[in-house]
Amino acid sequence: PTTSIRSLLAGDVPLGSTVTIEGWIRTRRDSKAGLSFLQVNDGSGFDPIQVVAEASLPNYQEQVAHLTTGCAVAVEGKLVPSQGKGQSVEVKAHRVEVVGRVDDPDTYPVSAKRHTFEYLRTVAHLRPRTNTFGAVARVRHALSMAVHSYFHDHGFFWIHTPIITASDAEGAGAMFRVSTLDLANPPRLEGGGIDSSADFFGRPSYLTVSGQLNVEAYCLALSKVYTFGPTFRAENSNTTRHLAEFWMIEPEIAFADLDDDADLAEDFLKSILRTLLDERGDDMAFFADRIDKDCVRRVESFVESSFERMDYGDAIKTLEAAIDRGKRFEFPVSWGADLQSEHERYLTEEHVGRPVVVMNYPKEIKAFYMRLNDDGRTVAAMDVLAPGIGEIIGGSQREERLDVLDARLDESSLDRDAYSWYRDLRRYGTVPHAGFGLGFERTIQYVTGMANIRDVIPFPRTPGNADF
Ligand code: 4AD
Ligand code: MG
């Protein structure tokens, strides 16, 4: 049986045991005494283990002495205390089997030297073998599991909402259309080009922008639910915080209002980040060392802090006061305007110094499903802003009154018939309910300090990029 390198380094296996490991060579260094030190990593954790391969191995001259970065090996040997610096144990090899060679080491795309992230995006299929992308993958996993554990432990049910849908959940019109294109025999336009507008079996359908509308249906039956899956936005935005395909976590709670929603967001976020610190200390230490020296401290203080809750109106007043004191923003500030990320960052970083929940936005800048407040001009919306990144959560109490919802659909020029099933939920046993969406990649950026959202998802989808 194979042992994971992480468990060997963690001291789970007694010294002197015979162990087998399998992984990829990070580096090979030869000593003058005629032996090789192989750094082998299997992705189970951040650190490689050192394998000492002596020249007396039968395949030493022919194979071991030629191993290069990226070669796959299986090693059997004895776990012994290490003389070297930086590691407590190493494997003294009895057998080194070369499982997969690197054909031409000079062209191996991810050599042991440091590469830029821009370059690594062009070899997205091999970048998981680098320190950074291995660490990102493990952090993604740990956070995903923490999300499911949190909800499971709090009595929520995970609902698998559809990817293909006819409903525009945000009413914002930024959807990818799904077509039933037969690639072997594509419909042709007059000029001879491919007609890609064919509908999903005769009906216009799209990739979902959010699972919210569907998860609301389950909320109004199972009370506490969530969905966690990929969502799609056909915005042509080339920023470091937008993807065309990203993952979203969307809980929805019944018999609940906006304050309950904000309470859930705070407890949930702190809980999953605490789990991350507990489980992935090695990877987080790497991010602090190489990517963003403040990241561990930032997450620790996030977990300890209490979120500041602030009305949108007060946020505008705060920003206006800052402008009066000489602060400059690129975008104008006035009641009714959406907060830009520079404003969000001012509020959370300079004004409060903690996470901020901005509540009760003007209805004109928010989606049709948000509950209209008694003032008639704001809705029960909330955005959670995190220092260093801005909006990570968007949520709201939902409009549960059919007449008010209908008026909002009309105002937003949305077709009531297209939302008939959603309107039904307001006709049959409607209750106050609320939920939110957490952008998973923005969360990973926040905790790791990775600057570009393209580098926290395995295969980023951005305008013009779907090759891998
Ligand atoms: O604010 P948004 O658009 O809210 C919704 O979709 C609601 N239906 C959620 C709900 O109430 N159930 O998106 C929620 C979050 C944002 O705060 C942001 O973190 C992330 O999703 N997000 C994106 N992340 C990456 N790329 C994009 N293009 C994103 N758009 C939104
Ligand atoms: Mg939003």
GROMACS .gro file of N, CA, C and O in nm, residues 325-404:
model
  320
  325ARG      N    1  -1.353   6.588   0.310
  325ARG     CA    2  -1.222   6.598   0.377
  325ARG      C    3  -1.107   6.583   0.279
  325ARG      O    4  -0.991   6.574   0.319
  326GLY      N    5  -1.140   6.571   0.147
  326GLY     CA    6  -1.032   6.568   0.048
  326GLY      C    7  -1.007   6.433  -0.016
  326GLY      O    8  -0.921   6.421  -0.103
  327LYS      N    9  -1.079   6.331   0.025
  327LYS     CA   10  -1.063   6.199  -0.037
  327LYS      C   11  -1.114   6.203  -0.181
  327LYS      O   12  -1.216   6.265  -0.209
  328ARG      N   13  -1.039   6.142  -0.271
  328ARG     CA   14  -1.082   6.143  -0.412
  328ARG      C   15  -1.123   6.005  -0.458
  328ARG      O   16  -1.054   5.907  -0.431
  329PHE      N   17  -1.235   5.999  -0.529
  329PHE     CA   18  -1.280   5.874  -0.592
  329PHE      C   19  -1.293   5.898  -0.742
  329PHE      O   20  -1.322   6.009  -0.786
  330GLU      N   21  -1.276   5.791  -0.817
  330GLU     CA   22  -1.290   5.801  -0.961
  330GLU      C   23  -1.438   5.816  -0.999
  330GLU      O   24  -1.474   5.894  -1.086
  331PHE      N   25  -1.525   5.739  -0.931
  331PHE     CA   26  -1.668   5.740  -0.964
  331PHE      C   27  -1.744   5.832  -0.868
  331PHE      O   28  -1.709   5.842  -0.751
  332PRO      N   29  -1.850   5.898  -0.919
  332PRO     CA   30  -1.927   5.990  -0.836
  332PRO      C   31  -2.002   5.917  -0.724
  332PRO      O   32  -2.035   5.799  -0.737
  333VAL      N   33  -2.026   5.991  -0.616
  333VAL     CA   34  -2.100   5.937  -0.501
  333VAL      C   35  -2.226   6.020  -0.484
  333VAL      O   36  -2.218   6.142  -0.468
  334SER      N   37  -2.342   5.955  -0.489
  334SER     CA   38  -2.466   6.025  -0.454
  334SER      C   39  -2.571   5.920  -0.428
  334SER      O   40  -2.561   5.806  -0.477
  335TRP      N   41  -2.673   5.956  -0.348
  335TRP     CA   42  -2.778   5.860  -0.315
  335TRP      C   43  -2.841   5.812  -0.445
  335TRP      O   44  -2.882   5.892  -0.529
  336GLY      N   45  -2.846   5.682  -0.464
  336GLY     CA   46  -2.904   5.627  -0.587
  336GLY      C   47  -2.799   5.561  -0.675
  336GLY      O   48  -2.831   5.475  -0.756
  337ALA      N   49  -2.672   5.601  -0.657
  337ALA     CA   50  -2.566   5.541  -0.738
  337ALA      C   51  -2.517   5.412  -0.672
  337ALA      O   52  -2.517   5.400  -0.550
  338ASP      N   53  -2.475   5.316  -0.754
  338ASP     CA   54  -2.423   5.191  -0.700
  338ASP      C   55  -2.284   5.217  -0.641
  338ASP      O   56  -2.213   5.307  -0.684
  339LEU      N   57  -2.249   5.138  -0.541
  339LEU     CA   58  -2.114   5.151  -0.484
  339LEU      C   59  -2.015   5.082  -0.577
  339LEU      O   60  -2.034   4.968  -0.616
  340GLN      N   61  -1.909   5.152  -0.610
  340GLN     CA   62  -1.802   5.094  -0.690
  340GLN      C   63  -1.700   5.032  -0.596
  340GLN      O   64  -1.698   5.060  -0.475
  341SER      N   65  -1.611   4.951  -0.652
  341SER     CA   66  -1.522   4.880  -0.560
  341SER      C   67  -1.431   4.975  -0.483
  341SER      O   68  -1.396   4.948  -0.368
  342GLU      N   69  -1.397   5.091  -0.540
  342GLU     CA   70  -1.317   5.189  -0.464
  342GLU      C   71  -1.395   5.237  -0.340
  342GLU      O   72  -1.336   5.261  -0.234
  343HIS      N   73  -1.527   5.252  -0.354
  343HIS     CA   74  -1.609   5.296  -0.241
  343HIS      C   75  -1.619   5.186  -0.136
  343HIS      O   76  -1.608   5.210  -0.016
  344GLU      N   77  -1.638   5.064  -0.186
  344GLU     CA   78  -1.648   4.950  -0.095
  344GLU      C   79  -1.519   4.936  -0.015
  344GLU      O   80  -1.521   4.912   0.106
  345ARG      N   81  -1.409   4.954  -0.085
  345ARG     CA   82  -1.281   4.937  -0.016
  345ARG      C   83  -1.257   5.048   0.084
  345ARG      O   84  -1.201   5.024   0.191
  346TYR      N   85  -1.299   5.168   0.051
  346TYR     CA   86  -1.284   5.277   0.149
  346TYR      C   87  -1.362   5.245   0.276
  346TYR      O   88  -1.311   5.257   0.387
  347LEU      N   89  -1.487   5.202   0.257
  347LEU     CA   90  -1.572   5.176   0.374
  347LEU      C   91  -1.511   5.069   0.463
  347LEU      O   92  -1.502   5.084   0.585
  348THR      N   93  -1.469   4.960   0.402
  348THR     CA   94  -1.425   4.848   0.486
  348THR      C   95  -1.281   4.863   0.532
  348THR      O   96  -1.247   4.828   0.644
  349GLU      N   97  -1.195   4.921   0.447
  349GLU     CA   98  -1.053   4.929   0.486
  349GLU      C   99  -1.021   5.055   0.565
  349GLU      O  100  -0.953   5.050   0.667
  350GLU      N  101  -1.067   5.170   0.515
  350GLU     CA  102  -1.025   5.294   0.579
  350GLU      C  103  -1.123   5.340   0.686
  350GLU      O  104  -1.083   5.392   0.789
  351HIS      N  105  -1.252   5.324   0.659
  351HIS     CA  106  -1.349   5.380   0.753
  351HIS      C  107  -1.371   5.290   0.874
  351HIS      O  108  -1.362   5.333   0.988
  352VAL      N  109  -1.398   5.163   0.849
  352VAL     CA  110  -1.434   5.073   0.959
  352VAL      C  111  -1.318   4.982   1.001
  352VAL      O  112  -1.301   4.952   1.119
  353GLY      N  113  -1.240   4.935   0.904
  353GLY     CA  114  -1.130   4.845   0.936
  353GLY      C  115  -1.175   4.703   0.969
  353GLY      O  116  -1.101   4.628   1.033
  354ARG      N  117  -1.293   4.669   0.929
  354ARG     CA  118  -1.348   4.535   0.953
  354ARG      C  119  -1.443   4.504   0.837
  354ARG      O  120  -1.477   4.593   0.760
  355PRO      N  121  -1.493   4.380   0.831
  355PRO     CA  122  -1.595   4.352   0.730
  355PRO      C  123  -1.720   4.437   0.754
  355PRO      O  124  -1.756   4.464   0.869
  356VAL      N  125  -1.782   4.480   0.646
  356VAL     CA  126  -1.900   4.566   0.655
  356VAL      C  127  -2.016   4.502   0.580
  356VAL      O  128  -1.997   4.449   0.470
  357VAL      N  129  -2.134   4.506   0.640
  357VAL     CA  130  -2.255   4.464   0.570
  357VAL      C  131  -2.334   4.591   0.538
  357VAL      O  132  -2.382   4.659   0.628
  358VAL      N  133  -2.343   4.624   0.409
  358VAL     CA  134  -2.422   4.740   0.368
  358VAL      C  135  -2.563   4.692   0.336
  358VAL      O  136  -2.581   4.594   0.264
  359MET      N  137  -2.663   4.759   0.397
  359MET     CA  138  -2.801   4.711   0.386
  359MET      C  139  -2.894   4.819   0.330
  359MET      O  140  -2.864   4.938   0.341
  360ASN      N  141  -3.004   4.773   0.271
  360ASN     CA  142  -3.112   4.861   0.226
  360ASN      C  143  -3.069   4.958   0.115
  360ASN      O  144  -3.058   5.079   0.134
  361TYR      N  145  -3.045   4.901   0.000
  361TYR     CA  146  -3.004   4.978  -0.118
  361TYR      C  147  -3.126   5.034  -0.191
  361TYR      O  148  -3.236   4.980  -0.181
  362PRO      N  149  -3.104   5.139  -0.273
  362PRO     CA  150  -3.212   5.190  -0.358
  362PRO      C  151  -3.261   5.078  -0.449
  362PRO      O  152  -3.180   5.001  -0.503
  363LYS      N  153  -3.391   5.070  -0.468
  363LYS     CA  154  -3.446   4.958  -0.545
  363LYS      C  155  -3.400   4.960  -0.690
  363LYS      O  156  -3.387   4.856  -0.753
  364GLU      N  157  -3.375   5.080  -0.744
  364GLU     CA  158  -3.338   5.090  -0.886
  364GLU      C  159  -3.209   5.015  -0.920
  364GLU      O  160  -3.190   4.974  -1.034
  365ILE      N  161  -3.120   5.001  -0.824
  365ILE     CA  162  -2.991   4.939  -0.857
  365ILE      C  163  -2.985   4.793  -0.812
  365ILE      O  164  -2.879   4.730  -0.816
  366LYS      N  165  -3.099   4.738  -0.768
  366LYS     CA  166  -3.097   4.599  -0.723
  366LYS      C  167  -3.201   4.514  -0.796
  366LYS      O  168  -3.291   4.567  -0.861
  367ALA      N  169  -3.188   4.383  -0.783
  367ALA     CA  170  -3.270   4.290  -0.861
  367ALA      C  171  -3.417   4.293  -0.819
  367ALA      O  172  -3.451   4.331  -0.707
  368PHE      N  173  -3.501   4.247  -0.912
  368PHE     CA  174  -3.648   4.255  -0.896
  368PHE      C  175  -3.702   4.177  -0.776
  368PHE      O  176  -3.809   4.206  -0.727
  369TYR      N  177  -3.628   4.074  -0.732
  369TYR     CA  178  -3.684   3.984  -0.630
  369TYR      C  179  -3.659   4.034  -0.487
  369TYR      O  180  -3.702   3.970  -0.392
  370MET      N  181  -3.590   4.146  -0.472
  370MET     CA  182  -3.558   4.191  -0.336
  370MET      C  183  -3.678   4.263  -0.274
  370MET      O  184  -3.750   4.336  -0.340
  371ARG      N  185  -3.697   4.241  -0.144
  371ARG     CA  186  -3.819   4.289  -0.079
  371ARG      C  187  -3.818   4.441  -0.064
  371ARG      O  188  -3.724   4.500  -0.012
  372LEU      N  189  -3.929   4.501  -0.109
  372LEU     CA  190  -3.943   4.646  -0.101
  372LEU      C  191  -3.962   4.687   0.045
  372LEU      O  192  -4.046   4.632   0.116
  373ASN      N  193  -3.884   4.785   0.089
  373ASN     CA  194  -3.899   4.835   0.226
  373ASN      C  195  -4.017   4.931   0.235
  373ASN      O  196  -4.069   4.978   0.133
  374ASP      N  197  -4.056   4.965   0.360
  374ASP     CA  198  -4.174   5.049   0.380
  374ASP      C  199  -4.158   5.189   0.321
  374ASP      O  200  -4.256   5.254   0.289
  375ASP      N  201  -4.031   5.233   0.307
  375ASP     CA  202  -4.010   5.367   0.250
  375ASP      C  203  -4.044   5.374   0.101
  375ASP      O  204  -4.046   5.481   0.041
  376GLY      N  205  -4.065   5.256   0.040
  376GLY     CA  206  -4.102   5.254  -0.102
  376GLY      C  207  -3.988   5.280  -0.198
  376GLY      O  208  -4.006   5.272  -0.319
  377ARG      N  209  -3.872   5.314  -0.147
  377ARG     CA  210  -3.762   5.343  -0.241
  377ARG      C  211  -3.636   5.259  -0.218
  377ARG      O  212  -3.545   5.262  -0.300
  378THR      N  213  -3.632   5.187  -0.107
  378THR     CA  214  -3.519   5.097  -0.087
  378THR      C  215  -3.569   4.953  -0.077
  378THR      O  216  -3.687   4.929  -0.054
  379VAL      N  217  -3.474   4.860  -0.097
  379VAL     CA  218  -3.508   4.718  -0.083
  379VAL      C  219  -3.419   4.655   0.025
  379VAL      O  220  -3.310   4.708   0.056
  380ALA      N  221  -3.468   4.542   0.079
  380ALA     CA  222  -3.397   4.474   0.189
  380ALA      C  223  -3.282   4.391   0.134
  380ALA      O  224  -3.282   4.268   0.138
  381ALA      N  225  -3.184   4.461   0.079
  381ALA     CA  226  -3.066   4.398   0.020
  381ALA      C  227  -2.949   4.409   0.116
  381ALA      O  228  -2.947   4.499   0.201
  382MET      N  229  -2.854   4.319   0.102
  382MET     CA  230  -2.729   4.335   0.178
  382MET      C  231  -2.612   4.289   0.092
  382MET      O  232  -2.620   4.191   0.021
  383ASP      N  233  -2.503   4.362   0.100
  383ASP     CA  234  -2.377   4.317   0.042
  383ASP      C  235  -2.277   4.307   0.156
  383ASP      O  236  -2.270   4.397   0.240
  384VAL      N  237  -2.203   4.199   0.159
  384VAL     CA  238  -2.095   4.188   0.258
  384VAL      C  239  -1.965   4.228   0.190
  384VAL      O  240  -1.929   4.172   0.085
  385LEU      N  241  -1.898   4.326   0.247
  385LEU     CA  242  -1.773   4.377   0.191
  385LEU      C  243  -1.657   4.333   0.280
  385LEU      O  244  -1.665   4.347   0.402
  386ALA      N  245  -1.554   4.280   0.219
  386ALA     CA  246  -1.439   4.234   0.297
  386ALA      C  247  -1.320   4.325   0.269
  386ALA      O  248  -1.298   4.364   0.153
  387PRO      N  249  -1.243   4.358   0.374
  387PRO     CA  250  -1.125   4.442   0.352
  387PRO      C  251  -1.032   4.376   0.250
  387PRO      O  252  -1.007   4.257   0.258
  388GLY      N  253  -0.986   4.453   0.156
  388GLY     CA  254  -0.890   4.400   0.060
  388GLY      C  255  -0.953   4.349  -0.067
  388GLY      O  256  -0.884   4.327  -0.166
  389ILE      N  257  -1.083   4.328  -0.068
  389ILE     CA  258  -1.143   4.274  -0.191
  389ILE      C  259  -1.276   4.339  -0.227
  389ILE      O  260  -1.311   4.350  -0.343
  390GLY      N  261  -1.350   4.387  -0.128
  390GLY     CA  262  -1.482   4.445  -0.159
  390GLY      C  263  -1.591   4.340  -0.150
  390GLY      O  264  -1.585   4.251  -0.065
  391GLU      N  265  -1.691   4.349  -0.239
  391GLU     CA  266  -1.808   4.262  -0.228
  391GLU      C  267  -1.773   4.115  -0.245
  391GLU      O  268  -1.720   4.074  -0.346
  392ILE      N  269  -1.803   4.036  -0.142
  392ILE     CA  270  -1.791   3.891  -0.158
  392ILE      C  271  -1.928   3.823  -0.151
  392ILE      O  272  -1.945   3.714  -0.202
  393ILE      N  273  -2.023   3.890  -0.085
  393ILE     CA  274  -2.158   3.834  -0.074
  393ILE      C  275  -2.258   3.937  -0.123
  393ILE      O  276  -2.248   4.056  -0.091
  394GLY      N  277  -2.358   3.889  -0.200
  394GLY     CA  278  -2.475   3.970  -0.231
  394GLY      C  279  -2.597   3.891  -0.187
  394GLY      O  280  -2.607   3.772  -0.214
  395GLY      N  281  -2.687   3.955  -0.115
  395GLY     CA  282  -2.805   3.881  -0.068
  395GLY      C  283  -2.920   3.974  -0.042
  395GLY      O  284  -2.911   4.096  -0.061
  396SER      N  285  -3.031   3.917   0.004
  396SER     CA  286  -3.149   3.999   0.033
  396SER      C  287  -3.257   3.916   0.102
  396SER      O  288  -3.254   3.794   0.099
  397GLN      N  289  -3.350   3.990   0.162
  397GLN     CA  290  -3.479   3.930   0.192
  397GLN      C  291  -3.558   3.933   0.062
  397GLN      O  292  -3.547   4.028  -0.016
  398ARG      N  293  -3.636   3.827   0.037
  398ARG     CA  294  -3.705   3.818  -0.092
  398ARG      C  295  -3.845   3.879  -0.082
  398ARG      O  296  -3.908   3.873   0.024
  399GLU      N  297  -3.890   3.930  -0.194
  399GLU     CA  298  -4.027   3.985  -0.197
  399GLU      C  299  -4.126   3.869  -0.192
  399GLU      O  300  -4.133   3.790  -0.286
  400GLU      N  301  -4.200   3.857  -0.081
  400GLU     CA  302  -4.291   3.743  -0.068
  400GLU      C  303  -4.435   3.781  -0.102
  400GLU      O  304  -4.523   3.695  -0.104
  401ARG      N  305  -4.460   3.912  -0.130
  401ARG     CA  306  -4.597   3.957  -0.159
  401ARG      C  307  -4.617   3.962  -0.311
  401ARG      O  308  -4.547   4.035  -0.381
  402LEU      N  309  -4.715   3.887  -0.359
  402LEU     CA  310  -4.733   3.875  -0.504
  402LEU      C  311  -4.757   4.011  -0.571
  402LEU      O  312  -4.697   4.040  -0.675
  403ASP      N  313  -4.843   4.094  -0.512
  403ASP     CA  314  -4.873   4.220  -0.580
  403ASP      C  315  -4.749   4.309  -0.590
  403ASP      O  316  -4.725   4.372  -0.693
  404VAL      N  317  -4.670   4.310  -0.485
  404VAL     CA  318  -4.549   4.394  -0.489
  404VAL      C  319  -4.447   4.336  -0.588
  404VAL      O  320  -4.383   4.410  -0.664
   0.00000   0.00000   0.00000
